[in-house]
Amino acid sequence: MQYQGGTAPSTATGQASLSLIDGRTGQSYSLSIQEGAIRAAELRNIKVSEDDFGLMSYDPAFANTAACRSAITYIDGDRSVLDYRGYPIEQIAEHATHLEVACLLLKGELPAAAQLQQFIAEVTAAGAPPDGVRKLFEAMNPLVHPMAMLMAGLAALGGEFPKSAQVENPEQRWSDILRLLAYTPILAGWAYRRRLGLPFVEPDPALSYAGNILRMLKGEAGKPYRPDPKLERALDVLLILHADHEQNCSTSTVRGVGSSRVDPYSAVAAGVAALYGPLHGGANQAVLEMLEEVGSVANVAAFVQSCKDGHRRLMGFGHRVYKSYDPRAAIITRLAEQVFEVTGQNPKIRIARELEKIALNDPYFIKRKLYPNVDFYSGCIYEAMGFDVKMFTVFFALGRMCGWLAHWDEMIRDPEQKIARPRQIYTGPARRDYVRLEQR
Ligand code: SDX
């Protein structure tokens, strides 16, 4: 689905190819074009002499580099398209549940009812993390950011299950995938309650995935908990919207770390680290802190000006791929209204809406194709549901866990993939001899 212009143009040979001439040698080359890309390795054939290393492509932050072939998620950033295994996010968010989406991303097809029940039963049967990890959370400083707690907990799980290092074994991979889907919400609950000094709450197998997350964060140990169905569904939709997003920073990190054949717990712990950053998943926390700082609708114009003057970024705006409205942000704004029917409107939403209105009509943002992304409104919902701002990125990680695992599994199974090891353009000093200390 790379080429949208009908039948791709082809040369006389019937093969699409790129012909180029090396101005240094006058030599001409033909690079084959497949699925909208050339193979970077073919550039190495372009040399000025036999012992020349050959050409590389230079692409800081991999802005225009396909590091893999993937069948999981498709994004068209110019047309606000986001499809999970071919299904439009709008339809998925309206009709599916998060574990159904996890099954779709992991297996490639929407599960039939019996398959979905089997999958849910397998996740539930994975149980709870080992006691050693629980004690780790009980011992952690309650002031530690819950993303740091989550990272530590996931890394520790890798050590608790040494067989998880057998990543080439599909049965082992599947058992670790189920554990991570089951354990991550429990770790999130432990982090949330450790920070509040509250006893941990065990999951209730009778509740849905989202219902259990609400129970383990907001419930009381040993007591029944019935989540508000509207809030339960809103959280489930938020988990779905965050489930996957092709080769974003954290997913690429999981793929890269996983390519060394380390266990999946360590690979997703690295993914949590990448997601934690304010330019990535940490933006949902940064948006709420920004709205807090703006303080009122009256201050919005001045704040937008400070962004245009380059003094700060409008957090929750802009995207490397979407140069149009993030389809997830559109769904979240509608979801916010449903949540506010239960919780009462979060006053910060008015500041957010005014920021969006001004920004979408300002040449600075229009010229740079900056639109609200998935993080712009999600925090207003989480805050209205009574969660502290530091938990927002943890919710992002809870949704994204199934996407990370689907990509990790796809990478392990891909015969073309090897350990990730990019090259560089060296800009340091030419080779030189060591100078003894007394001679410096
Ligand atoms: C997520 O990749 C994914 O798919 C991520 C994600 C997922 O689901 O995994 O969608 C989740 O991470 C969403 C993004 C959350 N981050 C934020 O909301 C932080 C604020 N946004 C920006 O920092 C920025 O837009 C990025 C990081 C999202 C994208 O940055 P790029 O593609 O590297 O763009 P850039 O930094 O090169 O900016 C291009 C121009 C610059 O201006 P000029 O130098 O051309 O004058 O746009 C400006 C930037 O200054 N710009 C902004 C801006 N974002 C970019 N100016 C003000 N406010 C912003 N938010």
PDB file of N, CA, C and O in Angstrom, residues 306-376:
ATOM      1  N   SER A 306       4.040  32.514  22.505  1.00  0.00           N
ATOM      2  CA  SER A 306       5.346  32.063  23.033  1.00  0.00           C
ATOM      3  C   SER A 306       5.796  30.793  22.301  1.00  0.00           C
ATOM      4  O   SER A 306       6.991  30.576  22.103  1.00  0.00           O
ATOM      5  N   CYS A 307       4.841  29.983  21.845  1.00  0.00           N
ATOM      6  CA  CYS A 307       5.220  28.801  21.042  1.00  0.00           C
ATOM      7  C   CYS A 307       5.745  29.248  19.687  1.00  0.00           C
ATOM      8  O   CYS A 307       6.759  28.772  19.200  1.00  0.00           O
ATOM      9  N   LYS A 308       5.059  30.214  19.107  1.00  0.00           N
ATOM     10  CA  LYS A 308       5.470  30.700  17.774  1.00  0.00           C
ATOM     11  C   LYS A 308       6.819  31.394  17.846  1.00  0.00           C
ATOM     12  O   LYS A 308       7.605  31.343  16.896  1.00  0.00           O
ATOM     13  N   ASP A 309       7.122  31.984  18.999  1.00  0.00           N
ATOM     14  CA  ASP A 309       8.422  32.646  19.166  1.00  0.00           C
ATOM     15  C   ASP A 309       9.532  31.634  19.441  1.00  0.00           C
ATOM     16  O   ASP A 309      10.695  31.993  19.607  1.00  0.00           O
ATOM     17  N   GLY A 310       9.134  30.342  19.509  1.00  0.00           N
ATOM     18  CA  GLY A 310      10.140  29.291  19.686  1.00  0.00           C
ATOM     19  C   GLY A 310      10.559  29.082  21.122  1.00  0.00           C
ATOM     20  O   GLY A 310      11.488  28.321  21.408  1.00  0.00           O
ATOM     21  N   HIS A 311       9.880  29.721  22.085  1.00  0.00           N
ATOM     22  CA  HIS A 311      10.264  29.564  23.495  1.00  0.00           C
ATOM     23  C   HIS A 311       9.793  28.235  24.069  1.00  0.00           C
ATOM     24  O   HIS A 311      10.308  27.776  25.074  1.00  0.00           O
ATOM     25  N   ARG A 312       8.789  27.602  23.409  1.00  0.00           N
ATOM     26  CA  ARG A 312       8.304  26.319  23.947  1.00  0.00           C
ATOM     27  C   ARG A 312       7.521  25.623  22.856  1.00  0.00           C
ATOM     28  O   ARG A 312       7.304  26.176  21.795  1.00  0.00           O
ATOM     29  N   ARG A 313       7.146  24.382  23.099  1.00  0.00           N
ATOM     30  CA  ARG A 313       6.347  23.635  22.131  1.00  0.00           C
ATOM     31  C   ARG A 313       4.927  23.538  22.631  1.00  0.00           C
ATOM     32  O   ARG A 313       4.701  23.472  23.834  1.00  0.00           O
ATOM     33  N   LEU A 314       3.980  23.533  21.726  1.00  0.00           N
ATOM     34  CA  LEU A 314       2.590  23.282  22.070  1.00  0.00           C
ATOM     35  C   LEU A 314       2.461  21.764  22.211  1.00  0.00           C
ATOM     36  O   LEU A 314       2.326  21.036  21.230  1.00  0.00           O
ATOM     37  N   MET A 315       2.581  21.295  23.451  1.00  0.00           N
ATOM     38  CA  MET A 315       2.606  19.848  23.680  1.00  0.00           C
ATOM     39  C   MET A 315       1.278  19.223  23.265  1.00  0.00           C
ATOM     40  O   MET A 315       0.233  19.827  23.410  1.00  0.00           O
ATOM     41  N   GLY A 316       1.353  18.032  22.695  1.00  0.00           N
ATOM     42  CA  GLY A 316       0.142  17.388  22.185  1.00  0.00           C
ATOM     43  C   GLY A 316      -0.182  17.807  20.766  1.00  0.00           C
ATOM     44  O   GLY A 316      -1.150  17.348  20.183  1.00  0.00           O
ATOM     45  N   PHE A 317       0.711  18.672  20.211  1.00  0.00           N
ATOM     46  CA  PHE A 317       0.519  19.091  18.809  1.00  0.00           C
ATOM     47  C   PHE A 317       1.686  18.599  17.970  1.00  0.00           C
ATOM     48  O   PHE A 317       2.821  18.498  18.457  1.00  0.00           O
ATOM     49  N   GLY A 318       1.432  18.324  16.721  1.00  0.00           N
ATOM     50  CA  GLY A 318       2.498  17.918  15.802  1.00  0.00           C
ATOM     51  C   GLY A 318       2.713  16.424  15.817  1.00  0.00           C
ATOM     52  O   GLY A 318       2.377  15.741  16.781  1.00  0.00           O
ATOM     53  N   HIS A 319       3.284  15.939  14.709  1.00  0.00           N
ATOM     54  CA  HIS A 319       3.539  14.499  14.620  1.00  0.00           C
ATOM     55  C   HIS A 319       4.499  14.255  13.468  1.00  0.00           C
ATOM     56  O   HIS A 319       4.440  14.936  12.445  1.00  0.00           O
ATOM     57  N   ARG A 320       5.385  13.259  13.641  1.00  0.00           N
ATOM     58  CA  ARG A 320       6.338  12.960  12.576  1.00  0.00           C
ATOM     59  C   ARG A 320       5.637  12.446  11.332  1.00  0.00           C
ATOM     60  O   ARG A 320       6.056  12.696  10.217  1.00  0.00           O
ATOM     61  N   VAL A 321       4.524  11.721  11.531  1.00  0.00           N
ATOM     62  CA  VAL A 321       3.865  11.098  10.368  1.00  0.00           C
ATOM     63  C   VAL A 321       2.586  11.842   9.993  1.00  0.00           C
ATOM     64  O   VAL A 321       2.365  12.184   8.843  1.00  0.00           O
ATOM     65  N   TYR A 322       1.740  12.122  10.980  1.00  0.00           N
ATOM     66  CA  TYR A 322       0.477  12.812  10.647  1.00  0.00           C
ATOM     67  C   TYR A 322       0.773  14.265  10.280  1.00  0.00           C
ATOM     68  O   TYR A 322       1.285  15.025  11.097  1.00  0.00           O
ATOM     69  N   LYS A 323       0.489  14.631   9.067  1.00  0.00           N
ATOM     70  CA  LYS A 323       0.531  16.046   8.655  1.00  0.00           C
ATOM     71  C   LYS A 323      -0.900  16.483   8.401  1.00  0.00           C
ATOM     72  O   LYS A 323      -1.198  17.316   7.575  1.00  0.00           O
ATOM     73  N   SER A 324      -1.774  15.842   9.164  1.00  0.00           N
ATOM     74  CA  SER A 324      -3.201  16.144   9.148  1.00  0.00           C
ATOM     75  C   SER A 324      -3.698  15.770  10.541  1.00  0.00           C
ATOM     76  O   SER A 324      -2.901  15.359  11.395  1.00  0.00           O
ATOM     77  N   TYR A 325      -5.006  15.859  10.770  1.00  0.00           N
ATOM     78  CA  TYR A 325      -5.534  15.607  12.106  1.00  0.00           C
ATOM     79  C   TYR A 325      -5.292  14.135  12.497  1.00  0.00           C
ATOM     80  O   TYR A 325      -5.633  13.224  11.749  1.00  0.00           O
ATOM     81  N   ASP A 326      -4.726  13.898  13.647  1.00  0.00           N
ATOM     82  CA  ASP A 326      -4.543  12.530  14.160  1.00  0.00           C
ATOM     83  C   ASP A 326      -5.935  11.925  14.377  1.00  0.00           C
ATOM     84  O   ASP A 326      -6.704  12.436  15.204  1.00  0.00           O
ATOM     85  N   PRO A 327      -6.283  10.854  13.666  1.00  0.00           N
ATOM     86  CA  PRO A 327      -7.648  10.310  13.785  1.00  0.00           C
ATOM     87  C   PRO A 327      -7.985   9.906  15.214  1.00  0.00           C
ATOM     88  O   PRO A 327      -9.144   9.916  15.625  1.00  0.00           O
ATOM     89  N   ARG A 328      -6.966   9.593  16.006  1.00  0.00           N
ATOM     90  CA  ARG A 328      -7.206   9.196  17.392  1.00  0.00           C
ATOM     91  C   ARG A 328      -7.648  10.396  18.221  1.00  0.00           C
ATOM     92  O   ARG A 328      -8.492  10.283  19.124  1.00  0.00           O
ATOM     93  N   ALA A 329      -7.089  11.560  17.910  1.00  0.00           N
ATOM     94  CA  ALA A 329      -7.468  12.780  18.662  1.00  0.00           C
ATOM     95  C   ALA A 329      -8.933  13.103  18.414  1.00  0.00           C
ATOM     96  O   ALA A 329      -9.656  13.504  19.348  1.00  0.00           O
ATOM     97  N   ALA A 330      -9.387  12.884  17.203  1.00  0.00           N
ATOM     98  CA  ALA A 330     -10.797  13.165  16.876  1.00  0.00           C
ATOM     99  C   ALA A 330     -11.707  12.263  17.701  1.00  0.00           C
ATOM    100  O   ALA A 330     -12.716  12.699  18.264  1.00  0.00           O
ATOM    101  N   ILE A 331     -11.329  10.996  17.834  1.00  0.00           N
ATOM    102  CA  ILE A 331     -12.154  10.046  18.600  1.00  0.00           C
ATOM    103  C   ILE A 331     -12.119  10.422  20.087  1.00  0.00           C
ATOM    104  O   ILE A 331     -13.137  10.403  20.783  1.00  0.00           O
ATOM    105  N   ILE A 332     -10.947  10.834  20.565  1.00  0.00           N
ATOM    106  CA  ILE A 332     -10.799  11.156  21.995  1.00  0.00           C
ATOM    107  C   ILE A 332     -11.634  12.375  22.378  1.00  0.00           C
ATOM    108  O   ILE A 332     -12.213  12.432  23.465  1.00  0.00           O
ATOM    109  N   THR A 333     -11.734  13.340  21.481  1.00  0.00           N
ATOM    110  CA  THR A 333     -12.533  14.530  21.851  1.00  0.00           C
ATOM    111  C   THR A 333     -13.994  14.126  22.044  1.00  0.00           C
ATOM    112  O   THR A 333     -14.665  14.607  22.956  1.00  0.00           O
ATOM    113  N   ARG A 334     -14.476  13.182  21.231  1.00  0.00           N
ATOM    114  CA  ARG A 334     -15.865  12.719  21.413  1.00  0.00           C
ATOM    115  C   ARG A 334     -15.976  11.882  22.694  1.00  0.00           C
ATOM    116  O   ARG A 334     -16.942  11.976  23.450  1.00  0.00           O
ATOM    117  N   LEU A 335     -14.950  11.105  22.961  1.00  0.00           N
ATOM    118  CA  LEU A 335     -14.952  10.255  24.159  1.00  0.00           C
ATOM    119  C   LEU A 335     -14.983  11.115  25.424  1.00  0.00           C
ATOM    120  O   LEU A 335     -15.637  10.776  26.419  1.00  0.00           O
ATOM    121  N   ALA A 336     -14.308  12.261  25.364  1.00  0.00           N
ATOM    122  CA  ALA A 336     -14.236  13.144  26.539  1.00  0.00           C
ATOM    123  C   ALA A 336     -15.636  13.551  26.983  1.00  0.00           C
ATOM    124  O   ALA A 336     -15.953  13.536  28.188  1.00  0.00           O
ATOM    125  N   GLU A 337     -16.475  13.863  26.012  1.00  0.00           N
ATOM    126  CA  GLU A 337     -17.843  14.283  26.349  1.00  0.00           C
ATOM    127  C   GLU A 337     -18.578  13.175  27.097  1.00  0.00           C
ATOM    128  O   GLU A 337     -19.293  13.436  28.070  1.00  0.00           O
ATOM    129  N   GLN A 338     -18.371  11.919  26.682  1.00  0.00           N
ATOM    130  CA  GLN A 338     -19.055  10.792  27.349  1.00  0.00           C
ATOM    131  C   GLN A 338     -18.543  10.641  28.789  1.00  0.00           C
ATOM    132  O   GLN A 338     -19.309  10.394  29.722  1.00  0.00           O
ATOM    133  N   VAL A 339     -17.246  10.850  28.962  1.00  0.00           N
ATOM    134  CA  VAL A 339     -16.680  10.726  30.325  1.00  0.00           C
ATOM    135  C   VAL A 339     -17.187  11.859  31.202  1.00  0.00           C
ATOM    136  O   VAL A 339     -17.589  11.657  32.351  1.00  0.00           O
ATOM    137  N   PHE A 340     -17.232  13.063  30.622  1.00  0.00           N
ATOM    138  CA  PHE A 340     -17.648  14.217  31.414  1.00  0.00           C
ATOM    139  C   PHE A 340     -19.108  14.113  31.846  1.00  0.00           C
ATOM    140  O   PHE A 340     -19.504  14.696  32.851  1.00  0.00           O
ATOM    141  N   GLU A 341     -19.896  13.316  31.117  1.00  0.00           N
ATOM    142  CA  GLU A 341     -21.299  13.101  31.550  1.00  0.00           C
ATOM    143  C   GLU A 341     -21.304  12.424  32.922  1.00  0.00           C
ATOM    144  O   GLU A 341     -22.223  12.609  33.716  1.00  0.00           O
ATOM    145  N   VAL A 342     -20.268  11.639  33.184  1.00  0.00           N
ATOM    146  CA  VAL A 342     -20.189  10.921  34.474  1.00  0.00           C
ATOM    147  C   VAL A 342     -19.414  11.738  35.503  1.00  0.00           C
ATOM    148  O   VAL A 342     -19.810  11.874  36.650  1.00  0.00           O
ATOM    149  N   THR A 343     -18.300  12.317  35.071  1.00  0.00           N
ATOM    150  CA  THR A 343     -17.386  12.938  36.045  1.00  0.00           C
ATOM    151  C   THR A 343     -17.601  14.435  36.203  1.00  0.00           C
ATOM    152  O   THR A 343     -17.047  15.051  37.099  1.00  0.00           O
ATOM    153  N   GLY A 344     -18.368  15.015  35.272  1.00  0.00           N
ATOM    154  CA  GLY A 344     -18.408  16.479  35.251  1.00  0.00           C
ATOM    155  C   GLY A 344     -17.291  16.957  34.332  1.00  0.00           C
ATOM    156  O   GLY A 344     -16.255  16.293  34.219  1.00  0.00           O
ATOM    157  N   GLN A 345     -17.500  18.098  33.675  1.00  0.00           N
ATOM    158  CA  GLN A 345     -16.510  18.537  32.689  1.00  0.00           C
ATOM    159  C   GLN A 345     -15.204  18.968  33.355  1.00  0.00           C
ATOM    160  O   GLN A 345     -15.206  19.638  34.390  1.00  0.00           O
ATOM    161  N   ASN A 346     -14.092  18.523  32.753  1.00  0.00           N
ATOM    162  CA  ASN A 346     -12.775  18.983  33.213  1.00  0.00           C
ATOM    163  C   ASN A 346     -12.574  20.395  32.648  1.00  0.00           C
ATOM    164  O   ASN A 346     -12.515  20.574  31.434  1.00  0.00           O
ATOM    165  N   PRO A 347     -12.476  21.418  33.512  1.00  0.00           N
ATOM    166  CA  PRO A 347     -12.380  22.798  33.014  1.00  0.00           C
ATOM    167  C   PRO A 347     -11.188  23.016  32.065  1.00  0.00           C
ATOM    168  O   PRO A 347     -11.221  23.882  31.201  1.00  0.00           O
ATOM    169  N   LYS A 348     -10.162  22.167  32.200  1.00  0.00           N
ATOM    170  CA  LYS A 348      -8.999  22.350  31.319  1.00  0.00           C
ATOM    171  C   LYS A 348      -9.366  22.081  29.851  1.00  0.00           C
ATOM    172  O   LYS A 348      -8.658  22.527  28.950  1.00  0.00           O
ATOM    173  N   ILE A 349     -10.460  21.354  29.614  1.00  0.00           N
ATOM    174  CA  ILE A 349     -10.814  21.036  28.225  1.00  0.00           C
ATOM    175  C   ILE A 349     -11.123  22.319  27.455  1.00  0.00           C
ATOM    176  O   ILE A 349     -10.866  22.430  26.267  1.00  0.00           O
ATOM    177  N   ARG A 350     -11.637  23.333  28.185  1.00  0.00           N
ATOM    178  CA  ARG A 350     -11.973  24.590  27.497  1.00  0.00           C
ATOM    179  C   ARG A 350     -10.702  25.300  27.045  1.00  0.00           C
ATOM    180  O   ARG A 350     -10.640  25.872  25.965  1.00  0.00           O
ATOM    181  N   ILE A 351      -9.675  25.213  27.876  1.00  0.00           N
ATOM    182  CA  ILE A 351      -8.378  25.820  27.502  1.00  0.00           C
ATOM    183  C   ILE A 351      -7.802  25.048  26.312  1.00  0.00           C
ATOM    184  O   ILE A 351      -7.325  25.629  25.337  1.00  0.00           O
ATOM    185  N   ALA A 352      -7.919  23.712  26.354  1.00  0.00           N
ATOM    186  CA  ALA A 352      -7.403  22.883  25.258  1.00  0.00           C
ATOM    187  C   ALA A 352      -8.123  23.218  23.949  1.00  0.00           C
ATOM    188  O   ALA A 352      -7.484  23.388  22.900  1.00  0.00           O
ATOM    189  N   ARG A 353      -9.434  23.360  24.031  1.00  0.00           N
ATOM    190  CA  ARG A 353     -10.213  23.646  22.816  1.00  0.00           C
ATOM    191  C   ARG A 353      -9.838  25.022  22.254  1.00  0.00           C
ATOM    192  O   ARG A 353      -9.715  25.210  21.040  1.00  0.00           O
ATOM    193  N   GLU A 354      -9.603  25.979  23.138  1.00  0.00           N
ATOM    194  CA  GLU A 354      -9.221  27.339  22.675  1.00  0.00           C
ATOM    195  C   GLU A 354      -7.821  27.288  22.053  1.00  0.00           C
ATOM    196  O   GLU A 354      -7.582  27.888  21.000  1.00  0.00           O
ATOM    197  N   LEU A 355      -6.927  26.519  22.652  1.00  0.00           N
ATOM    198  CA  LEU A 355      -5.575  26.365  22.079  1.00  0.00           C
ATOM    199  C   LEU A 355      -5.695  25.764  20.682  1.00  0.00           C
ATOM    200  O   LEU A 355      -5.075  26.233  19.731  1.00  0.00           O
ATOM    201  N   GLU A 356      -6.535  24.730  20.541  1.00  0.00           N
ATOM    202  CA  GLU A 356      -6.678  24.077  19.236  1.00  0.00           C
ATOM    203  C   GLU A 356      -7.264  25.057  18.219  1.00  0.00           C
ATOM    204  O   GLU A 356      -6.765  25.183  17.107  1.00  0.00           O
ATOM    205  N   LYS A 357      -8.285  25.777  18.665  1.00  0.00           N
ATOM    206  CA  LYS A 357      -8.962  26.708  17.727  1.00  0.00           C
ATOM    207  C   LYS A 357      -7.977  27.757  17.218  1.00  0.00           C
ATOM    208  O   LYS A 357      -7.855  27.981  16.002  1.00  0.00           O
ATOM    209  N   ILE A 358      -7.213  28.355  18.128  1.00  0.00           N
ATOM    210  CA  ILE A 358      -6.262  29.402  17.703  1.00  0.00           C
ATOM    211  C   ILE A 358      -5.165  28.800  16.834  1.00  0.00           C
ATOM    212  O   ILE A 358      -4.835  29.294  15.763  1.00  0.00           O
ATOM    213  N   ALA A 359      -4.621  27.661  17.279  1.00  0.00           N
ATOM    214  CA  ALA A 359      -3.480  27.069  16.549  1.00  0.00           C
ATOM    215  C   ALA A 359      -3.882  26.635  15.141  1.00  0.00           C
ATOM    216  O   ALA A 359      -3.137  26.835  14.180  1.00  0.00           O
ATOM    217  N   LEU A 360      -5.076  26.046  15.006  1.00  0.00           N
ATOM    218  CA  LEU A 360      -5.472  25.530  13.686  1.00  0.00           C
ATOM    219  C   LEU A 360      -5.765  26.661  12.697  1.00  0.00           C
ATOM    220  O   LEU A 360      -5.855  26.422  11.503  1.00  0.00           O
ATOM    221  N   ASN A 361      -5.853  27.870  13.201  1.00  0.00           N
ATOM    222  CA  ASN A 361      -6.086  29.006  12.290  1.00  0.00           C
ATOM    223  C   ASN A 361      -4.878  29.932  12.193  1.00  0.00           C
ATOM    224  O   ASN A 361      -4.961  30.997  11.609  1.00  0.00           O
ATOM    225  N   ASP A 362      -3.742  29.472  12.737  1.00  0.00           N
ATOM    226  CA  ASP A 362      -2.557  30.333  12.746  1.00  0.00           C
ATOM    227  C   ASP A 362      -1.546  29.845  11.702  1.00  0.00           C
ATOM    228  O   ASP A 362      -1.209  28.647  11.681  1.00  0.00           O
ATOM    229  N   PRO A 363      -1.062  30.745  10.864  1.00  0.00           N
ATOM    230  CA  PRO A 363      -0.145  30.337   9.793  1.00  0.00           C
ATOM    231  C   PRO A 363       1.064  29.551  10.287  1.00  0.00           C
ATOM    232  O   PRO A 363       1.544  28.634   9.626  1.00  0.00           O
ATOM    233  N   TYR A 364       1.571  29.860  11.508  1.00  0.00           N
ATOM    234  CA  TYR A 364       2.758  29.137  12.020  1.00  0.00           C
ATOM    235  C   TYR A 364       2.474  27.637  12.063  1.00  0.00           C
ATOM    236  O   TYR A 364       3.259  26.817  11.603  1.00  0.00           O
ATOM    237  N   PHE A 365       1.297  27.269  12.579  1.00  0.00           N
ATOM    238  CA  PHE A 365       0.963  25.854  12.749  1.00  0.00           C
ATOM    239  C   PHE A 365       0.487  25.249  11.430  1.00  0.00           C
ATOM    240  O   PHE A 365       0.795  24.108  11.115  1.00  0.00           O
ATOM    241  N   ILE A 366      -0.213  26.072  10.658  1.00  0.00           N
ATOM    242  CA  ILE A 366      -0.728  25.577   9.366  1.00  0.00           C
ATOM    243  C   ILE A 366       0.443  25.261   8.442  1.00  0.00           C
ATOM    244  O   ILE A 366       0.535  24.195   7.853  1.00  0.00           O
ATOM    245  N   LYS A 367       1.413  26.183   8.391  1.00  0.00           N
ATOM    246  CA  LYS A 367       2.590  25.993   7.495  1.00  0.00           C
ATOM    247  C   LYS A 367       3.360  24.726   7.884  1.00  0.00           C
ATOM    248  O   LYS A 367       3.852  23.981   7.038  1.00  0.00           O
ATOM    249  N   ARG A 368       3.426  24.461   9.194  1.00  0.00           N
ATOM    250  CA  ARG A 368       4.188  23.283   9.648  1.00  0.00           C
ATOM    251  C   ARG A 368       3.312  22.036   9.782  1.00  0.00           C
ATOM    252  O   ARG A 368       3.775  20.997  10.230  1.00  0.00           O
ATOM    253  N   LYS A 369       2.062  22.166   9.370  1.00  0.00           N
ATOM    254  CA  LYS A 369       1.101  21.035   9.414  1.00  0.00           C
ATOM    255  C   LYS A 369       1.050  20.416  10.804  1.00  0.00           C
ATOM    256  O   LYS A 369       1.223  19.206  10.987  1.00  0.00           O
ATOM    257  N   LEU A 370       0.856  21.291  11.788  1.00  0.00           N
ATOM    258  CA  LEU A 370       0.801  20.848  13.184  1.00  0.00           C
ATOM    259  C   LEU A 370      -0.659  20.758  13.624  1.00  0.00           C
ATOM    260  O   LEU A 370      -1.390  21.743  13.588  1.00  0.00           O
ATOM    261  N   TYR A 371      -1.068  19.567  13.992  1.00  0.00           N
ATOM    262  CA  TYR A 371      -2.448  19.309  14.433  1.00  0.00           C
ATOM    263  C   TYR A 371      -2.408  18.632  15.806  1.00  0.00           C
ATOM    264  O   TYR A 371      -1.368  18.066  16.182  1.00  0.00           O
ATOM    265  N   PRO A 372      -3.527  18.590  16.507  1.00  0.00           N
ATOM    266  CA  PRO A 372      -3.547  17.834  17.763  1.00  0.00           C
ATOM    267  C   PRO A 372      -3.226  16.363  17.502  1.00  0.00           C
ATOM    268  O   PRO A 372      -3.689  15.782  16.518  1.00  0.00           O
ATOM    269  N   ASN A 373      -2.416  15.759  18.375  1.00  0.00           N
ATOM    270  CA  ASN A 373      -2.140  14.329  18.244  1.00  0.00           C
ATOM    271  C   ASN A 373      -2.837  13.574  19.372  1.00  0.00           C
ATOM    272  O   ASN A 373      -3.594  14.171  20.149  1.00  0.00           O
ATOM    273  N   VAL A 374      -2.547  12.313  19.491  1.00  0.00           N
ATOM    274  CA  VAL A 374      -3.289  11.449  20.423  1.00  0.00           C
ATOM    275  C   VAL A 374      -3.152  11.950  21.861  1.00  0.00           C
ATOM    276  O   VAL A 374      -4.021  11.716  22.696  1.00  0.00           O
ATOM    277  N   ASP A 375      -2.068  12.682  22.150  1.00  0.00           N
ATOM    278  CA  ASP A 375      -1.817  13.088  23.542  1.00  0.00           C
ATOM    279  C   ASP A 375      -2.506  14.380  23.935  1.00  0.00           C
ATOM    280  O   ASP A 375      -2.463  14.773  25.102  1.00  0.00           O
ATOM    281  N   PHE A 376      -3.111  15.089  22.957  1.00  0.00           N
ATOM    282  CA  PHE A 376      -3.574  16.441  23.288  1.00  0.00           C
ATOM    283  C   PHE A 376      -4.764  16.438  24.240  1.00  0.00           C
ATOM    284  O   PHE A 376      -4.823  17.228  25.172  1.00  0.00           O
TER     285      PHE A 376
END
